mmCIF file of C-alpha atoms and ligand atoms in Angstrom:
data_model
loop_
_atom_site.group_PDB
_atom_site.id
_atom_site.type_symbol
_atom_site.label_atom_id
_atom_site.label_comp_id
_atom_site.label_asym_id
_atom_site.label_seq_id
_atom_site.Cartn_x
_atom_site.Cartn_y
_atom_site.Cartn_z
ATOM 1 C CA MET A 1 -7.506 10.329 -30.276
ATOM 2 C CA SER A 2 -5.479 12.521 -31.413
ATOM 3 C CA PRO A 3 -1.275 12.905 -30.043
ATOM 4 C CA SER A 4 -3.206 16.287 -28.865
ATOM 5 C CA GLN A 5 -6.283 15.189 -27.134
ATOM 6 C CA SER A 6 -4.456 11.822 -26.023
ATOM 7 C CA LEU A 7 -1.479 14.338 -24.550
ATOM 8 C CA LEU A 8 -4.300 16.326 -22.802
ATOM 9 C CA GLU A 9 -6.461 13.638 -21.712
ATOM 10 C CA LEU A 10 -3.172 12.598 -19.416
ATOM 11 C CA LEU A 11 -2.941 16.504 -18.409
ATOM 12 C CA HIS A 12 -6.171 16.035 -17.252
ATOM 13 C CA GLY A 13 -6.609 12.975 -15.776
ATOM 14 C CA ASN A 14 -5.721 14.214 -12.179
ATOM 15 C CA TRP A 15 -8.774 16.294 -11.562
ATOM 16 C CA ALA A 16 -10.751 12.396 -10.779
ATOM 17 C CA THR A 17 -8.043 12.184 -8.306
ATOM 18 C CA GLN A 18 -9.190 15.103 -6.119
ATOM 19 C CA ALA A 19 -13.115 14.426 -7.132
ATOM 20 C CA LEU A 20 -12.584 11.021 -5.968
ATOM 21 C CA TYR A 21 -10.645 12.447 -2.510
ATOM 22 C CA ALA A 22 -13.697 14.733 -1.702
ATOM 23 C CA ALA A 23 -15.444 12.169 -1.544
ATOM 24 C CA ALA A 24 -14.316 9.936 0.111
ATOM 25 C CA GLU A 25 -13.313 12.898 2.948
ATOM 26 C CA LEU A 26 -17.452 13.920 2.933
ATOM 27 C CA LYS A 27 -17.743 9.403 2.966
ATOM 28 C CA LEU A 28 -20.674 10.035 0.230
ATOM 29 C CA ALA A 29 -20.986 6.487 -0.665
ATOM 30 C CA ASP A 30 -21.465 5.826 3.270
ATOM 31 C CA LEU A 31 -24.603 8.110 2.809
ATOM 32 C CA LEU A 32 -25.923 6.604 -0.183
ATOM 33 C CA ILE A 33 -25.218 2.869 0.356
ATOM 34 C CA GLU A 34 -28.297 2.734 1.905
ATOM 35 C CA GLY A 35 -30.102 4.096 -1.557
ATOM 36 C CA PRO A 36 -30.365 7.088 -4.010
ATOM 37 C CA LYS A 37 -30.381 10.508 -2.159
ATOM 38 C CA THR A 38 -30.472 13.997 -3.591
ATOM 39 C CA SER A 39 -27.742 16.114 -4.210
ATOM 40 C CA ASP A 40 -29.440 18.032 -1.007
ATOM 41 C CA GLU A 41 -29.600 15.419 1.405
ATOM 42 C CA LEU A 42 -26.151 15.001 0.824
ATOM 43 C CA ALA A 43 -25.249 18.452 1.226
ATOM 44 C CA ALA A 44 -27.608 19.162 4.227
ATOM 45 C CA ALA A 45 -25.771 15.683 5.484
ATOM 46 C CA THR A 46 -22.217 16.338 4.789
ATOM 47 C CA GLN A 47 -23.074 20.479 5.740
ATOM 48 C CA VAL A 48 -21.097 21.321 2.334
ATOM 49 C CA HIS A 49 -22.797 23.836 -0.054
ATOM 50 C CA ALA A 50 -25.542 21.978 -2.229
ATOM 51 C CA GLY A 51 -24.769 23.943 -5.587
ATOM 52 C CA SER A 52 -20.745 22.453 -5.648
ATOM 53 C CA LEU A 53 -21.537 19.248 -4.213
ATOM 54 C CA ARG A 54 -24.639 18.532 -7.307
ATOM 55 C CA ARG A 55 -21.384 19.469 -8.995
ATOM 56 C CA LEU A 56 -18.850 17.546 -7.905
ATOM 57 C CA LEU A 57 -21.901 14.351 -7.921
ATOM 58 C CA ARG A 58 -22.408 15.464 -11.703
ATOM 59 C CA ALA A 59 -18.102 14.536 -12.417
ATOM 60 C CA LEU A 60 -18.615 11.434 -10.252
ATOM 61 C CA ALA A 61 -21.139 10.395 -12.822
ATOM 62 C CA THR A 62 -18.842 10.870 -15.726
ATOM 63 C CA ILE A 63 -16.475 8.992 -13.843
ATOM 64 C CA ASP A 64 -18.983 6.322 -13.108
ATOM 65 C CA VAL A 65 -18.451 6.949 -9.501
ATOM 66 C CA VAL A 66 -22.146 7.545 -9.388
ATOM 67 C CA ARG A 67 -24.919 7.276 -11.280
ATOM 68 C CA GLU A 68 -27.283 10.515 -11.757
ATOM 69 C CA LEU A 69 -30.912 9.728 -11.694
ATOM 70 C CA PRO A 70 -34.498 12.106 -12.897
ATOM 71 C CA ALA A 71 -35.412 14.393 -9.582
ATOM 72 C CA ASN A 72 -31.586 15.236 -9.064
ATOM 73 C CA ARG A 73 -31.106 12.032 -6.816
ATOM 74 C CA PHE A 74 -27.731 9.648 -7.579
ATOM 75 C CA GLU A 75 -26.848 6.153 -6.929
ATOM 76 C CA LEU A 76 -24.249 4.586 -6.399
ATOM 77 C CA THR A 77 -22.168 2.367 -9.398
ATOM 78 C CA ALA A 78 -19.731 -0.689 -7.773
ATOM 79 C CA THR A 79 -17.000 1.988 -7.920
ATOM 80 C CA GLY A 80 -18.274 3.843 -5.768
ATOM 81 C CA GLN A 81 -18.985 1.332 -3.227
ATOM 82 C CA LEU A 82 -15.244 1.185 -2.655
ATOM 83 C CA LEU A 83 -15.356 4.103 -1.023
ATOM 84 C CA ALA A 84 -18.012 2.974 1.225
ATOM 85 C CA ASP A 85 -15.981 2.983 5.093
ATOM 86 C CA ASN A 86 -15.389 0.029 6.864
ATOM 87 C CA THR A 87 -16.299 -2.595 4.238
ATOM 88 C CA PRO A 88 -14.279 -5.802 3.293
ATOM 89 C CA ASP A 89 -13.321 -4.319 -0.119
ATOM 90 C CA SER A 90 -12.975 -0.424 0.758
ATOM 91 C CA LEU A 91 -10.184 1.340 -0.830
ATOM 92 C CA ARG A 92 -11.533 4.735 0.825
ATOM 93 C CA HIS A 93 -7.645 5.185 2.894
ATOM 94 C CA TRP A 94 -6.386 4.681 0.132
ATOM 95 C CA VAL A 95 -7.750 7.820 -2.007
ATOM 96 C CA ILE A 96 -7.322 9.162 1.160
ATOM 97 C CA TRP A 97 -3.748 8.824 1.266
ATOM 98 C CA TRP A 98 -2.950 9.659 -3.162
ATOM 99 C CA GLY A 99 -5.618 12.590 -2.503
ATOM 100 C CA HIS A 100 -4.216 13.949 0.030
ATOM 101 C CA ASN A 101 -1.554 12.978 1.795
ATOM 102 C CA LEU A 102 0.687 12.136 -1.612
ATOM 103 C CA TRP A 103 -0.567 15.018 -3.716
ATOM 104 C CA PRO A 104 1.660 17.486 -2.393
ATOM 105 C CA VAL A 105 4.357 15.361 -2.160
ATOM 106 C CA TRP A 106 3.573 14.613 -6.452
ATOM 107 C CA GLY A 107 3.686 17.930 -6.921
ATOM 108 C CA ASN A 108 7.172 18.296 -6.019
ATOM 109 C CA LEU A 109 8.536 14.981 -8.772
ATOM 110 C CA ILE A 110 10.452 17.658 -9.947
ATOM 111 C CA PHE A 111 12.795 18.000 -7.091
ATOM 112 C CA SER A 112 12.882 14.206 -6.400
ATOM 113 C CA ILE A 113 14.265 13.745 -9.922
ATOM 114 C CA LYS A 114 16.939 16.665 -9.996
ATOM 115 C CA THR A 115 18.257 15.054 -7.007
ATOM 116 C CA GLY A 116 17.343 11.693 -6.731
ATOM 117 C CA ARG A 117 15.836 12.581 -2.912
ATOM 118 C CA SER A 118 12.153 12.461 -1.304
ATOM 119 C CA ALA A 119 9.960 14.967 -2.065
ATOM 120 C CA ARG A 120 8.077 14.071 1.162
ATOM 121 C CA THR A 121 11.093 14.924 3.231
ATOM 122 C CA LEU A 122 11.720 18.551 1.095
ATOM 123 C CA LEU A 123 8.321 19.023 2.845
ATOM 124 C CA THR A 124 7.952 17.792 6.141
ATOM 125 C CA GLY A 125 11.906 17.197 7.070
ATOM 126 C CA SER A 126 11.206 13.942 7.978
ATOM 127 C CA GLU A 127 13.339 10.706 6.816
ATOM 128 C CA GLY A 128 11.442 7.062 6.279
ATOM 129 C CA PHE A 129 8.330 6.541 7.921
ATOM 130 C CA GLY A 130 9.474 9.037 11.334
ATOM 131 C CA HIS A 131 6.413 11.544 9.997
ATOM 132 C CA LEU A 132 4.127 8.610 11.317
ATOM 133 C CA GLU A 133 5.367 8.334 14.935
ATOM 134 C CA ARG A 134 4.567 12.434 15.469
ATOM 135 C CA ASP A 135 1.706 12.599 13.762
ATOM 136 C CA PRO A 136 -1.115 9.355 14.812
ATOM 137 C CA ALA A 137 -3.775 10.499 12.253
ATOM 138 C CA THR A 138 -1.078 10.636 9.407
ATOM 139 C CA ALA A 139 -0.320 6.988 10.412
ATOM 140 C CA ASP A 140 -4.336 6.238 10.298
ATOM 141 C CA VAL A 141 -4.201 6.921 7.435
ATOM 142 C CA PHE A 142 -1.195 5.392 6.308
ATOM 143 C CA ASN A 143 -1.917 1.995 7.579
ATOM 144 C CA LYS A 144 -5.508 1.977 6.819
ATOM 145 C CA ALA A 145 -4.589 2.423 3.127
ATOM 146 C CA MET A 146 -1.969 0.049 2.913
ATOM 147 C CA ALA A 147 -4.301 -2.651 4.980
ATOM 148 C CA GLU A 148 -6.776 -1.983 2.759
ATOM 149 C CA LEU A 149 -4.146 -2.814 -0.360
ATOM 150 C CA THR A 150 -2.915 -5.809 1.539
ATOM 151 C CA THR A 151 -6.280 -7.083 1.904
ATOM 152 C CA LEU A 152 -7.064 -7.012 -2.118
ATOM 153 C CA ALA A 153 -3.351 -9.173 -2.824
ATOM 154 C CA ALA A 154 -2.885 -11.330 0.129
ATOM 155 C CA THR A 155 -4.880 -13.951 -1.171
ATOM 156 C CA ASP A 156 -3.357 -14.514 -4.024
ATOM 157 C CA VAL A 157 -0.112 -13.838 -2.078
ATOM 158 C CA VAL A 158 -0.707 -16.938 0.152
ATOM 159 C CA GLY A 159 -2.509 -18.838 -3.065
ATOM 160 C CA ALA A 160 1.341 -19.239 -5.030
ATOM 161 C CA TYR A 161 3.170 -19.647 -1.817
ATOM 162 C CA ASP A 162 3.136 -22.798 0.242
ATOM 163 C CA PHE A 163 3.475 -21.351 3.669
ATOM 164 C CA THR A 164 2.216 -24.598 5.442
ATOM 165 C CA ARG A 165 6.074 -25.979 5.604
ATOM 166 C CA PHE A 166 6.637 -23.019 8.502
ATOM 167 C CA ARG A 167 5.817 -23.408 11.825
ATOM 168 C CA GLN A 168 7.279 -19.490 12.965
ATOM 169 C CA ILE A 169 6.928 -17.080 10.814
ATOM 170 C CA VAL A 170 7.431 -13.110 10.947
ATOM 171 C CA ASP A 171 6.290 -10.323 9.356
ATOM 172 C CA VAL A 172 9.089 -7.976 9.534
ATOM 173 C CA GLY A 173 7.134 -4.158 8.972
ATOM 174 C CA GLY A 174 3.846 -6.091 8.627
ATOM 175 C CA GLY A 175 1.701 -3.205 9.191
ATOM 176 C CA HIS A 176 -1.716 -3.901 10.478
ATOM 177 C CA GLY A 177 -1.620 -7.719 9.758
ATOM 178 C CA GLN A 178 -3.550 -8.050 6.768
ATOM 179 C CA LEU A 179 -0.781 -10.280 5.190
ATOM 180 C CA LEU A 180 0.233 -12.448 8.859
ATOM 181 C CA ALA A 181 -3.874 -13.058 9.221
ATOM 182 C CA ALA A 182 -4.194 -14.944 5.563
ATOM 183 C CA ILE A 183 -1.106 -17.111 6.550
ATOM 184 C CA LEU A 184 -2.098 -17.932 9.644
ATOM 185 C CA ARG A 185 -5.222 -19.147 8.051
ATOM 186 C CA ALA A 186 -3.823 -21.320 5.101
ATOM 187 C CA SER A 187 -1.000 -22.779 7.875
ATOM 188 C CA PRO A 188 -3.611 -23.763 11.277
ATOM 189 C CA SER A 189 -0.757 -24.930 13.078
ATOM 190 C CA ALA A 190 1.795 -21.784 12.747
ATOM 191 C CA ARG A 191 2.590 -19.114 14.601
ATOM 192 C CA GLY A 192 3.022 -15.623 13.500
ATOM 193 C CA ILE A 193 5.394 -12.482 15.426
ATOM 194 C CA LEU A 194 4.517 -9.121 13.377
ATOM 195 C CA VAL A 195 7.142 -6.870 13.770
ATOM 196 C CA ASP A 196 6.415 -3.230 13.550
ATOM 197 C CA LEU A 197 6.831 0.635 14.497
ATOM 198 C CA PRO A 198 4.944 1.188 17.065
ATOM 199 C CA HIS A 199 2.045 4.063 15.485
ATOM 200 C CA ALA A 200 1.346 0.141 13.727
ATOM 201 C CA ILE A 201 0.970 -1.871 16.263
ATOM 202 C CA GLU A 202 -1.883 -1.067 18.001
ATOM 203 C CA GLY A 203 -4.084 -1.513 14.916
ATOM 204 C CA ALA A 204 -2.507 -4.912 14.207
ATOM 205 C CA THR A 205 -3.323 -6.005 17.454
ATOM 206 C CA ARG A 206 -6.690 -4.931 17.241
ATOM 207 C CA TYR A 207 -7.030 -6.706 13.612
ATOM 208 C CA LEU A 208 -5.593 -9.947 14.706
ATOM 209 C CA HIS A 209 -7.827 -10.202 17.545
ATOM 210 C CA ASP A 210 -10.316 -9.670 15.831
ATOM 211 C CA ALA A 211 -9.500 -12.446 13.299
ATOM 212 C CA GLY A 212 -9.502 -14.775 15.718
ATOM 213 C CA LEU A 213 -5.376 -15.242 15.621
ATOM 214 C CA SER A 214 -4.895 -13.561 18.961
ATOM 215 C CA GLY A 215 -3.766 -17.050 20.024
ATOM 216 C CA ARG A 216 -1.717 -17.606 17.658
ATOM 217 C CA ALA A 217 0.127 -14.232 16.750
ATOM 218 C CA GLN A 218 2.267 -11.852 18.728
ATOM 219 C CA CYS A 219 2.644 -7.920 17.554
ATOM 220 C CA ILE A 220 6.068 -6.636 18.605
ATOM 221 C CA ALA A 221 6.716 -2.680 18.179
ATOM 222 C CA GLY A 222 10.974 -2.593 16.732
ATOM 223 C CA ASP A 223 12.942 -1.141 14.874
ATOM 224 C CA PHE A 224 14.161 -3.299 11.437
ATOM 225 C CA PHE A 225 17.051 -1.519 11.264
ATOM 226 C CA GLU A 226 18.369 -2.581 14.564
ATOM 227 C CA ALA A 227 17.055 -5.855 15.097
ATOM 228 C CA VAL A 228 14.438 -8.654 14.082
ATOM 229 C CA PRO A 229 13.579 -11.998 16.104
ATOM 230 C CA GLY A 230 15.598 -14.701 15.712
ATOM 231 C CA GLY A 231 14.857 -18.432 15.466
ATOM 232 C CA CYS A 232 11.986 -18.657 13.274
ATOM 233 C CA ASP A 233 11.383 -20.165 10.004
ATOM 234 C CA ALA A 234 10.259 -17.880 7.707
ATOM 235 C CA TYR A 235 11.099 -13.973 7.638
ATOM 236 C CA VAL A 236 8.231 -12.220 5.141
ATOM 237 C CA LEU A 237 8.807 -8.645 4.377
ATOM 238 C CA LYS A 238 6.139 -7.366 2.269
ATOM 239 C CA SER A 239 6.455 -3.792 -0.160
ATOM 240 C CA VAL A 240 9.353 -2.836 2.907
ATOM 241 C CA ILE A 241 12.312 -3.095 0.565
ATOM 242 C CA HIS A 242 11.124 -0.826 -2.374
ATOM 243 C CA ASP A 243 10.492 1.981 0.477
ATOM 244 C CA TRP A 244 14.255 1.836 0.961
ATOM 245 C CA ASP A 245 17.805 2.601 -1.009
ATOM 246 C CA ASP A 246 20.091 -0.097 -1.178
ATOM 247 C CA GLN A 247 22.381 0.955 1.797
ATOM 248 C CA ARG A 248 19.542 1.053 3.429
ATOM 249 C CA ALA A 249 17.394 -1.909 2.411
ATOM 250 C CA SER A 250 21.161 -4.223 3.237
ATOM 251 C CA ARG A 251 20.765 -3.715 6.919
ATOM 252 C CA ILE A 252 17.392 -4.646 6.585
ATOM 253 C CA LEU A 253 17.926 -7.970 5.483
ATOM 254 C CA GLU A 254 21.122 -8.056 7.371
ATOM 255 C CA ASN A 255 19.219 -8.187 10.405
ATOM 256 C CA CYS A 256 17.087 -10.735 9.042
ATOM 257 C CA ARG A 257 20.051 -12.785 7.994
ATOM 258 C CA ARG A 258 21.389 -12.642 11.114
ATOM 259 C CA ALA A 259 18.603 -13.943 13.049
ATOM 260 C CA MET A 260 17.952 -16.908 10.713
ATOM 261 C CA PRO A 261 18.535 -20.177 11.434
ATOM 262 C CA GLY A 262 20.609 -22.058 7.957
ATOM 263 C CA ASN A 263 17.319 -23.542 7.220
ATOM 264 C CA SER A 264 14.996 -20.650 7.344
ATOM 265 C CA ARG A 265 13.339 -18.807 4.756
ATOM 266 C CA LEU A 266 13.249 -15.257 3.949
ATOM 267 C CA ILE A 267 10.395 -14.243 1.286
ATOM 268 C CA LEU A 268 10.311 -10.595 -0.194
ATOM 269 C CA VAL A 269 6.304 -9.723 -1.662
ATOM 270 C CA GLU A 270 7.536 -7.229 -4.093
ATOM 271 C CA ARG A 271 6.550 -6.027 -7.600
ATOM 272 C CA ILE A 272 9.953 -6.538 -10.335
ATOM 273 C CA MET A 273 10.372 -3.687 -12.752
ATOM 274 C CA PRO A 274 10.594 -5.903 -16.196
ATOM 275 C CA THR A 275 13.981 -5.003 -18.253
ATOM 276 C CA HIS A 276 11.386 -2.518 -21.088
ATOM 277 C CA LEU A 277 8.759 -0.976 -20.180
ATOM 278 C CA ASP A 278 5.368 -0.479 -22.421
ATOM 279 C CA SER A 279 2.600 0.989 -22.567
ATOM 280 C CA SER A 280 0.100 -1.679 -20.714
ATOM 281 C CA MET A 281 -1.941 -0.584 -17.075
ATOM 282 C CA GLU A 282 0.411 -3.565 -15.978
ATOM 283 C CA HIS A 283 3.273 -1.676 -16.651
ATOM 284 C CA ARG A 284 1.802 2.013 -15.984
ATOM 285 C CA ALA A 285 1.083 1.080 -12.697
ATOM 286 C CA LEU A 286 4.796 0.159 -11.846
ATOM 287 C CA ALA A 287 6.073 3.389 -13.428
ATOM 288 C CA ARG A 288 3.376 4.723 -11.160
ATOM 289 C CA THR A 289 5.010 2.992 -7.937
ATOM 290 C CA ASP A 290 7.874 2.908 -8.649
ATOM 291 C CA LEU A 291 8.030 7.033 -8.796
ATOM 292 C CA SER A 292 5.532 7.154 -6.293
ATOM 293 C CA MET A 293 8.425 5.475 -3.938
ATOM 294 C CA LEU A 294 10.755 8.519 -5.307
ATOM 295 C CA VAL A 295 9.082 11.104 -4.232
ATOM 296 C CA ALA A 296 7.533 9.652 -1.602
ATOM 297 C CA LEU A 297 10.954 8.082 0.084
ATOM 298 C CA GLY A 298 13.909 8.833 -2.362
ATOM 299 C CA ALA A 299 13.472 5.264 -3.010
ATOM 300 C CA GLY A 300 11.850 2.334 -5.793
ATOM 301 C CA GLU A 301 10.846 -0.683 -7.550
ATOM 302 C CA ARG A 302 13.522 -3.125 -8.281
ATOM 303 C CA SER A 303 14.189 -5.055 -11.340
ATOM 304 C CA GLU A 304 14.899 -8.952 -10.624
ATOM 305 C CA ALA A 305 18.819 -8.333 -11.292
ATOM 306 C CA ASP A 306 18.755 -5.534 -8.697
ATOM 307 C CA PHE A 307 17.046 -8.139 -5.916
ATOM 308 C CA ARG A 308 19.814 -10.750 -7.037
ATOM 309 C CA ALA A 309 22.248 -8.706 -6.235
ATOM 310 C CA LEU A 310 21.444 -6.874 -3.295
ATOM 311 C CA LEU A 311 20.269 -10.011 -1.611
ATOM 312 C CA SER A 312 23.584 -11.522 -2.187
ATOM 313 C CA SER A 313 24.742 -8.902 -0.925
ATOM 314 C CA ALA A 314 23.158 -9.359 2.685
ATOM 315 C CA GLY A 315 24.841 -12.751 2.209
ATOM 316 C CA PHE A 316 21.414 -14.816 0.490
ATOM 317 C CA GLU A 317 20.983 -16.405 -2.797
ATOM 318 C CA LEU A 318 18.291 -16.112 -5.016
ATOM 319 C CA GLY A 319 15.456 -19.386 -4.289
ATOM 320 C CA ARG A 320 12.390 -19.329 -6.224
ATOM 321 C CA LEU A 321 10.766 -16.283 -7.950
ATOM 322 C CA VAL A 322 6.580 -17.108 -8.333
ATOM 323 C CA THR A 323 4.310 -14.289 -9.421
ATOM 324 C CA THR A 324 0.983 -13.907 -8.750
ATOM 325 C CA GLU A 325 -1.930 -12.023 -10.601
ATOM 326 C CA MET A 326 -2.130 -8.389 -8.593
ATOM 327 C CA ALA A 327 1.851 -7.845 -9.731
ATOM 328 C CA TYR A 328 3.611 -9.387 -6.796
ATOM 329 C CA SER A 329 6.561 -11.175 -6.729
ATOM 330 C CA LEU A 330 7.131 -13.619 -4.232
ATOM 331 C CA ILE A 331 10.853 -13.391 -3.814
ATOM 332 C CA GLU A 332 12.577 -16.516 -1.565
ATOM 333 C CA ALA A 333 15.926 -16.503 -0.488
ATOM 334 C CA LEU A 334 17.987 -18.528 2.275
ATOM 335 C CA PRO A 335 20.567 -17.503 3.666
ATOM 336 C CA ARG A 336 24.001 -18.601 2.169
HETATM 337 C C1 SAM B 401 4.612 -0.104 2.870
HETATM 338 S S1 SAM B 401 4.701 -0.399 4.232
HETATM 339 C C2 SAM B 401 3.765 -2.306 4.466
HETATM 340 C C3 SAM B 401 3.159 -2.589 5.639
HETATM 341 C C4 SAM B 401 2.712 -4.357 5.281
HETATM 342 N N1 SAM B 401 4.329 -4.630 5.423
HETATM 343 C C5 SAM B 401 1.971 -3.931 4.311
HETATM 344 O O1 SAM B 401 2.348 -5.045 2.873
HETATM 345 O O2 SAM B 401 0.490 -4.261 3.998
HETATM 346 C C6 SAM B 401 6.112 -0.383 5.271
HETATM 347 C C7 SAM B 401 5.988 -0.868 6.721
HETATM 348 O O3 SAM B 401 7.071 -0.633 7.324
HETATM 349 C C8 SAM B 401 7.203 -0.252 8.651
HETATM 350 N N2 SAM B 401 8.272 0.379 8.840
HETATM 351 C C9 SAM B 401 8.862 1.295 8.999
HETATM 352 N N3 SAM B 401 10.402 1.792 9.000
HETATM 353 C C10 SAM B 401 10.359 0.915 10.218
HETATM 354 C C11 SAM B 401 11.255 0.465 10.791
HETATM 355 N N4 SAM B 401 12.940 0.902 11.424
HETATM 356 N N5 SAM B 401 11.333 -1.039 11.651
HETATM 357 C C12 SAM B 401 10.154 -1.870 11.968
HETATM 358 N N6 SAM B 401 8.764 -1.491 10.809
HETATM 359 C C13 SAM B 401 9.502 -0.399 10.312
HETATM 360 C C14 SAM B 401 5.860 0.551 8.198
HETATM 361 O O4 SAM B 401 5.594 0.817 9.552
HETATM 362 C C15 SAM B 401 4.987 0.134 7.553
HETATM 363 O O5 SAM B 401 4.265 -0.807 7.866
#
């Protein structure tokens, strides 16, 4: 590609986000999962404008989400199947989160670059995760979106670190419990506590119950800026610290430190920013999540040195650092 083609390709790539979002919102994959259908059948089932839906389907065919067959019929590809609802590898809610909830926030990136502040706060007046407490429908999308991403990574994370030596494990800001469930499955004699804000607790309780783990897992509504449960062997925080600036991240870690016995372990599951970014897919993904944390929360990804300094300021020393295939690292820290 010439430089101009390359630039225009990057610039215009965002149409795919909205095409995927429209497909996810209309549940096209659920309608196609049993087999091919015509665009008219799909339009009747979703009650949308038939001609426009046909154009959307043909556009989705160009990005390998569906395949166009003779006689105006369309079938799902392997990529398109990920848009189906409630399948084990579904990413439908993540697509809705990006295409609907994060889209206007990203549209104000320039505000965050100028000020270092969250564009979501600019748009909603709400800090951190407060908007979810007031808006159950958005909380539902967010929690399911996080659950889908964490399901993708959980096996890798649990395989990369020996959780079997712990008897009591707390997942701080544990969302709907996908990581805690994976840890408890790998550690049959361990018990778990999941702490999160009220918006996540019903879903977490249901998920852990359906996973057959309610006998070993307890879900507690709590605020990690106030306190976390004391006396456990391991404190796991996945994708939590990157949501907060240093001051607030420090407060969460200090509360963990206060709750932790001397021989317990803190385990952060986070992406680590390398010193130098190149144009590889991995580094693009890191840059994207870093800016996404900026626009959404006024926060960002950290380097190893950043984590070392943050942990030290909260009374920890860095232990082992383990990387996984899904770009997450497990950062083990010991109370000092
Ligand atoms: C990015 S999500 C990560 C969820 C989960 N650890 C995962 O990786 O799937 C951050 C989580 O922190 C929770 N959280 C935010 N503020 C909190 C607070 N003050 N106290 C407890 N949990 C909080 C959110 O509700 C959300 O579930």
